[in-house]
Each structure stands twice: as C-alpha cells, then as structure tokens.
C-alpha cells in the first residue's frame, strides 16, 4: 500500500515553489534594469555586465528550483498512479467477489425453495396419517420415501454449498447453508420415524 506524502516532501514542495517565486521576482527586477539601463559610459557598461551576470545566476537558480519542484511533483504523480492501480485492483476484486457471492446466494435461494416445497409435502403426508384420510399405509410410506430421498439430496447439496462458501471465505453463506442442511436432516429424521411408525419393517 502506498503511503501518504511525508512532511519532508510536502515541505520540499512548498520550499521549491517559494524559492521559484522569489527568484522570479528578482529576475523580473533585474530584467527591468537590463531593459531600461543606460549604456552611455564605461560605468554604465560595467553595471550592465554585472546585471547580465546576475540575471544568468538568477536564471540558473530558478531552473534548479524548478527541477526540484518537478522532482517532488513526479514523486507525487507516481504515488497517485500507484494508488490508482491499487484502487482499480480492488474494484476488479470487488466485481469478482460480488459475482461469486451472487452465484452462491442463487444456489442458496434454489435450495431454500426446494426445502420449502419438501416441507409442504411433509405436512401433506403427515395429514394423510390422520383419521378420516383415504390413503393406505403403503401410499403414505411410498410418499414418505420419496420425500426422504429428496431431503437427503437437498441436504447433501446444502452441504456442498456450505463447503464452497467456506472455501470462498463467505462465512455467512456457509453458516446459513449448513443451518439449512441441519434442518433438512432433522426433517428427514422425523420422516423416518413416521415411516417406522407406519411400517417398522420398512426401516
């Protein structure tokens, strides 16, 4: 992870900018003297030569300060680009993780719908065992066996989903899928007990 600019780097940026501003003022002042200075005597010519030398020195200092400023700006630019790359990487990771999560939740939703349908079938079969129902014990046992087998399959799928979610580090989905698996196994056990009650020999 890229770090924030250090105080020394910020100070270097401010110092370089201030130095450039100061040298620019000097440069403007010297340039004005050069532009308007008289050249009618030896003294004037000597002064003009000194002014030109001062302008050249000022220009060199200003260029050096600009290089320093540019160096700091380049460091900040590199840091910004590094941070942007990290952010882009995380954005891509988010997209991938979201897709994985949605796929897991779709599987969980489908299993939940199947479990709900099996629960309704179980209640229907349980109602068949009450007095006044025309269904024979054999019909009830056959229905229980079908529900039982389907519950086992859905419970197994829920277990696979829990393992896949755990492998993808989605512990909440893994926990919910395992809870659904346990509910299905519990319901299957009740179906087995009811089946044994109706026909012990079929256990």
mmCIF file of C-alpha atoms in Angstrom:
data_model
loop_
_atom_site.group_PDB
_atom_site.id
_atom_site.type_symbol
_atom_site.label_atom_id
_atom_site.label_comp_id
_atom_site.label_asym_id
_atom_site.label_seq_id
_atom_site.Cartn_x
_atom_site.Cartn_y
_atom_site.Cartn_z
ATOM 1 C CA UNK A 1 0.000 0.000 0.000
ATOM 2 C CA UNK A 2 1.387 3.387 -0.965
ATOM 3 C CA UNK A 3 1.942 5.800 1.861
ATOM 4 C CA UNK A 4 0.874 9.380 2.192
ATOM 5 C CA UNK A 5 3.404 12.071 1.260
ATOM 6 C CA UNK A 6 5.842 12.619 4.106
ATOM 7 C CA UNK A 7 6.076 16.012 5.779
ATOM 8 C CA UNK A 8 9.578 16.483 4.328
ATOM 9 C CA UNK A 9 8.210 16.001 0.802
ATOM 10 C CA UNK A 10 5.431 18.497 1.403
ATOM 11 C CA UNK A 11 7.966 20.945 2.834
ATOM 12 C CA UNK A 12 10.230 20.424 -0.173
ATOM 13 C CA UNK A 13 7.339 21.250 -2.495
ATOM 14 C CA UNK A 14 6.473 24.439 -0.622
ATOM 15 C CA UNK A 15 10.123 25.465 -0.305
ATOM 16 C CA UNK A 16 10.787 24.944 -4.006
ATOM 17 C CA UNK A 17 7.665 26.866 -5.002
ATOM 18 C CA UNK A 18 8.544 29.762 -2.696
ATOM 19 C CA UNK A 19 12.123 29.806 -3.974
ATOM 20 C CA UNK A 20 10.912 29.924 -7.573
ATOM 21 C CA UNK A 21 8.570 32.782 -6.739
ATOM 22 C CA UNK A 22 11.370 34.709 -5.021
ATOM 23 C CA UNK A 23 13.824 34.164 -7.878
ATOM 24 C CA UNK A 24 11.160 35.139 -10.385
ATOM 25 C CA UNK A 25 10.675 38.468 -8.622
ATOM 26 C CA UNK A 26 14.444 39.021 -8.681
ATOM 27 C CA UNK A 27 14.556 38.015 -12.338
ATOM 28 C CA UNK A 28 11.804 40.464 -13.223
ATOM 29 C CA UNK A 29 13.554 43.254 -11.341
ATOM 30 C CA UNK A 30 16.922 42.544 -12.943
ATOM 31 C CA UNK A 31 15.352 42.189 -16.377
ATOM 32 C CA UNK A 32 13.714 45.569 -15.976
ATOM 33 C CA UNK A 33 17.066 47.138 -15.059
ATOM 34 C CA UNK A 34 18.696 45.491 -18.049
ATOM 35 C CA UNK A 35 15.882 46.654 -20.324
ATOM 36 C CA UNK A 36 15.937 50.269 -19.208
ATOM 37 C CA UNK A 37 19.527 50.741 -18.028
ATOM 38 C CA UNK A 38 21.618 53.314 -19.862
ATOM 39 C CA UNK A 39 24.754 52.334 -21.757
ATOM 40 C CA UNK A 40 26.383 55.723 -22.314
ATOM 41 C CA UNK A 41 29.516 55.368 -20.225
ATOM 42 C CA UNK A 42 32.082 52.844 -19.038
ATOM 43 C CA UNK A 43 30.394 52.775 -15.672
ATOM 44 C CA UNK A 44 27.066 52.073 -17.326
ATOM 45 C CA UNK A 45 28.604 49.284 -19.374
ATOM 46 C CA UNK A 46 30.244 47.695 -16.333
ATOM 47 C CA UNK A 47 26.988 47.872 -14.422
ATOM 48 C CA UNK A 48 25.127 46.353 -17.354
ATOM 49 C CA UNK A 49 27.639 43.476 -17.472
ATOM 50 C CA UNK A 50 27.141 42.812 -13.780
ATOM 51 C CA UNK A 51 23.375 42.926 -14.237
ATOM 52 C CA UNK A 52 23.556 40.382 -17.037
ATOM 53 C CA UNK A 53 25.660 38.091 -14.873
ATOM 54 C CA UNK A 54 23.141 38.466 -12.063
ATOM 55 C CA UNK A 55 20.319 37.632 -14.496
ATOM 56 C CA UNK A 56 22.172 34.489 -15.592
ATOM 57 C CA UNK A 57 22.790 33.428 -11.982
ATOM 58 C CA UNK A 58 19.155 34.054 -11.100
ATOM 59 C CA UNK A 59 18.046 32.061 -14.099
ATOM 60 C CA UNK A 60 20.222 29.104 -13.068
ATOM 61 C CA UNK A 61 18.819 29.153 -9.535
ATOM 62 C CA UNK A 62 15.295 29.325 -10.869
ATOM 63 C CA UNK A 63 15.908 26.358 -13.185
ATOM 64 C CA UNK A 64 17.396 24.360 -10.288
ATOM 65 C CA UNK A 65 14.374 25.119 -8.120
ATOM 66 C CA UNK A 66 12.072 24.115 -10.960
ATOM 67 C CA UNK A 67 13.895 20.796 -11.233
ATOM 68 C CA UNK A 68 13.405 20.270 -7.505
ATOM 69 C CA UNK A 69 9.740 21.147 -7.792
ATOM 70 C CA UNK A 70 9.320 18.856 -10.782
ATOM 71 C CA UNK A 71 11.027 16.025 -8.896
ATOM 72 C CA UNK A 72 8.607 16.335 -5.987
ATOM 73 C CA UNK A 73 5.645 16.536 -8.364
ATOM 74 C CA UNK A 74 6.870 13.433 -10.194
ATOM 75 C CA UNK A 75 7.076 11.566 -6.886
ATOM 76 C CA UNK A 76 3.515 12.575 -6.073
ATOM 77 C CA UNK A 77 2.389 11.608 -9.556
ATOM 78 C CA UNK A 78 3.996 8.179 -9.180
ATOM 79 C CA UNK A 79 2.324 7.752 -5.800
ATOM 80 C CA UNK A 80 -1.048 8.774 -7.244
ATOM 81 C CA UNK A 81 -0.644 6.291 -10.094
ATOM 82 C CA UNK A 82 0.310 3.532 -7.653
ATOM 83 C CA UNK A 83 -2.731 4.291 -5.508
ATOM 84 C CA UNK A 84 -4.949 4.390 -8.590
ATOM 85 C CA UNK A 85 -3.639 0.961 -9.613
ATOM 86 C CA UNK A 86 -4.398 -0.408 -6.141
ATOM 87 C CA UNK A 87 -7.897 1.066 -6.210
ATOM 88 C CA UNK A 88 -8.506 -0.392 -9.678
ATOM 89 C CA UNK A 89 -7.303 -3.779 -8.481
ATOM 90 C CA UNK A 90 -9.683 -3.659 -5.530
ATOM 91 C CA UNK A 91 -12.526 -2.615 -7.833
ATOM 92 C CA UNK A 92 -11.885 -5.657 -10.011
ATOM 93 C CA UNK A 93 -11.677 -7.831 -6.906
ATOM 94 C CA UNK A 94 -14.995 -6.403 -5.724
ATOM 95 C CA UNK A 95 -16.598 -7.260 -9.056
ATOM 96 C CA UNK A 96 -15.286 -10.808 -8.905
ATOM 97 C CA UNK A 97 -16.293 -11.292 -5.268
ATOM 98 C CA UNK A 98 -19.753 -9.888 -5.937
ATOM 99 C CA UNK A 99 -20.257 -12.321 -8.797
ATOM 100 C CA UNK A 100 -19.143 -15.260 -6.633
ATOM 101 C CA UNK A 101 -21.451 -14.123 -3.818
ATOM 102 C CA UNK A 102 -24.417 -13.764 -6.154
ATOM 103 C CA UNK A 103 -23.837 -17.253 -7.547
ATOM 104 C CA UNK A 104 -23.673 -18.711 -4.038
ATOM 105 C CA UNK A 105 -26.827 -16.870 -2.996
ATOM 106 C CA UNK A 106 -28.629 -18.088 -6.125
ATOM 107 C CA UNK A 107 -27.803 -21.661 -5.165
ATOM 108 C CA UNK A 108 -28.934 -20.998 -1.608
ATOM 109 C CA UNK A 109 -32.206 -19.486 -2.829
ATOM 110 C CA UNK A 110 -32.898 -22.500 -5.034
ATOM 111 C CA UNK A 111 -32.169 -24.868 -2.140
ATOM 112 C CA UNK A 112 -34.428 -22.810 0.112
ATOM 113 C CA UNK A 113 -37.262 -23.106 -2.403
ATOM 114 C CA UNK A 114 -36.749 -26.868 -2.634
ATOM 115 C CA UNK A 115 -36.680 -27.148 1.153
ATOM 116 C CA UNK A 116 -39.906 -25.154 1.363
ATOM 117 C CA UNK A 117 -41.559 -27.437 -1.160
ATOM 118 C CA UNK A 118 -40.399 -30.518 0.748
ATOM 119 C CA UNK A 119 -41.748 -29.081 3.982
ATOM 120 C CA UNK A 120 -45.135 -28.597 2.347
ATOM 121 C CA UNK A 121 -45.056 -32.174 1.057
ATOM 122 C CA UNK A 122 -44.120 -33.426 4.501
ATOM 123 C CA UNK A 123 -47.074 -31.640 6.051
ATOM 124 C CA UNK A 124 -49.332 -33.075 3.372
ATOM 125 C CA UNK A 125 -48.089 -36.592 4.051
ATOM 126 C CA UNK A 126 -48.446 -36.075 7.782
ATOM 127 C CA UNK A 127 -52.032 -35.040 7.218
ATOM 128 C CA UNK A 128 -52.642 -38.279 5.356
ATOM 129 C CA UNK A 129 -51.943 -40.213 8.539
ATOM 130 C CA UNK A 130 -54.791 -38.583 10.402
ATOM 131 C CA UNK A 131 -58.128 -40.289 10.808
ATOM 132 C CA UNK A 132 -60.590 -39.905 8.013
ATOM 133 C CA UNK A 133 -57.950 -39.909 5.247
ATOM 134 C CA UNK A 134 -58.497 -42.439 2.454
ATOM 135 C CA UNK A 135 -54.769 -43.066 1.791
ATOM 136 C CA UNK A 136 -53.452 -46.525 2.659
ATOM 137 C CA UNK A 137 -50.314 -47.057 4.785
ATOM 138 C CA UNK A 138 -48.466 -48.230 1.680
ATOM 139 C CA UNK A 139 -49.283 -44.995 -0.157
ATOM 140 C CA UNK A 140 -48.163 -42.932 2.833
ATOM 141 C CA UNK A 141 -44.931 -44.910 3.186
ATOM 142 C CA UNK A 142 -44.217 -44.500 -0.544
ATOM 143 C CA UNK A 143 -44.765 -40.756 -0.277
ATOM 144 C CA UNK A 144 -42.520 -40.597 2.790
ATOM 145 C CA UNK A 145 -39.779 -42.481 0.975
ATOM 146 C CA UNK A 146 -39.886 -40.021 -1.925
ATOM 147 C CA UNK A 147 -39.753 -37.040 0.429
ATOM 148 C CA UNK A 148 -36.995 -38.728 2.426
ATOM 149 C CA UNK A 149 -34.842 -39.342 -0.635
ATOM 150 C CA UNK A 150 -35.329 -35.825 -1.897
ATOM 151 C CA UNK A 151 -34.487 -34.361 1.524
ATOM 152 C CA UNK A 152 -31.259 -36.347 1.571
ATOM 153 C CA UNK A 153 -30.293 -34.985 -1.843
ATOM 154 C CA UNK A 154 -31.121 -31.379 -0.961
ATOM 155 C CA UNK A 155 -29.294 -31.711 2.362
ATOM 156 C CA UNK A 156 -26.250 -33.010 0.500
ATOM 157 C CA UNK A 157 -26.419 -30.067 -1.912
ATOM 158 C CA UNK A 158 -26.686 -27.689 1.033
ATOM 159 C CA UNK A 159 -23.566 -29.279 2.497
ATOM 160 C CA UNK A 160 -21.722 -28.773 -0.778
ATOM 161 C CA UNK A 161 -22.841 -25.158 -0.844
ATOM 162 C CA UNK A 162 -21.603 -24.651 2.712
ATOM 163 C CA UNK A 163 -18.199 -26.079 1.752
ATOM 164 C CA UNK A 164 -17.979 -23.961 -1.392
ATOM 165 C CA UNK A 165 -18.962 -20.806 0.506
ATOM 166 C CA UNK A 166 -16.402 -21.532 3.210
ATOM 167 C CA UNK A 167 -13.732 -22.059 0.562
ATOM 168 C CA UNK A 168 -14.619 -18.677 -0.926
ATOM 169 C CA UNK A 169 -14.440 -17.093 2.549
ATOM 170 C CA UNK A 170 -18.140 -16.231 2.682
ATOM 171 C CA UNK A 171 -18.751 -17.493 6.199
ATOM 172 C CA UNK A 172 -22.265 -16.054 6.441
ATOM 173 C CA UNK A 173 -23.449 -18.022 3.399
ATOM 174 C CA UNK A 174 -21.647 -21.120 4.673
ATOM 175 C CA UNK A 175 -23.348 -20.762 8.051
ATOM 176 C CA UNK A 176 -26.814 -20.334 6.520
ATOM 177 C CA UNK A 177 -26.306 -23.257 4.133
ATOM 178 C CA UNK A 178 -25.175 -25.522 6.971
ATOM 179 C CA UNK A 179 -28.179 -24.441 9.031
ATOM 180 C CA UNK A 180 -30.458 -25.385 6.133
ATOM 181 C CA UNK A 181 -28.690 -28.746 5.855
ATOM 182 C CA UNK A 182 -29.277 -29.457 9.531
ATOM 183 C CA UNK A 183 -32.941 -28.504 9.244
ATOM 184 C CA UNK A 184 -33.356 -30.856 6.315
ATOM 185 C CA UNK A 185 -31.634 -33.701 8.154
ATOM 186 C CA UNK A 186 -33.862 -33.097 11.160
ATOM 187 C CA UNK A 187 -36.940 -33.165 8.947
ATOM 188 C CA UNK A 188 -35.680 -36.333 7.288
ATOM 189 C CA UNK A 189 -35.289 -37.982 10.700
ATOM 190 C CA UNK A 190 -38.874 -37.103 11.543
ATOM 191 C CA UNK A 191 -39.953 -38.607 8.233
ATOM 192 C CA UNK A 192 -38.026 -41.783 9.099
ATOM 193 C CA UNK A 193 -39.698 -42.010 12.488
ATOM 194 C CA UNK A 194 -43.100 -41.574 10.915
ATOM 195 C CA UNK A 195 -42.257 -44.215 8.331
ATOM 196 C CA UNK A 196 -41.125 -46.648 11.047
ATOM 197 C CA UNK A 197 -44.293 -45.986 12.994
ATOM 198 C CA UNK A 198 -46.416 -46.880 9.993
ATOM 199 C CA UNK A 199 -44.366 -49.875 8.886
ATOM 200 C CA UNK A 200 -41.475 -50.871 11.187
ATOM 201 C CA UNK A 201 -40.294 -53.439 8.709
ATOM 202 C CA UNK A 202 -39.510 -50.783 6.144
ATOM 203 C CA UNK A 203 -36.887 -49.028 8.395
#
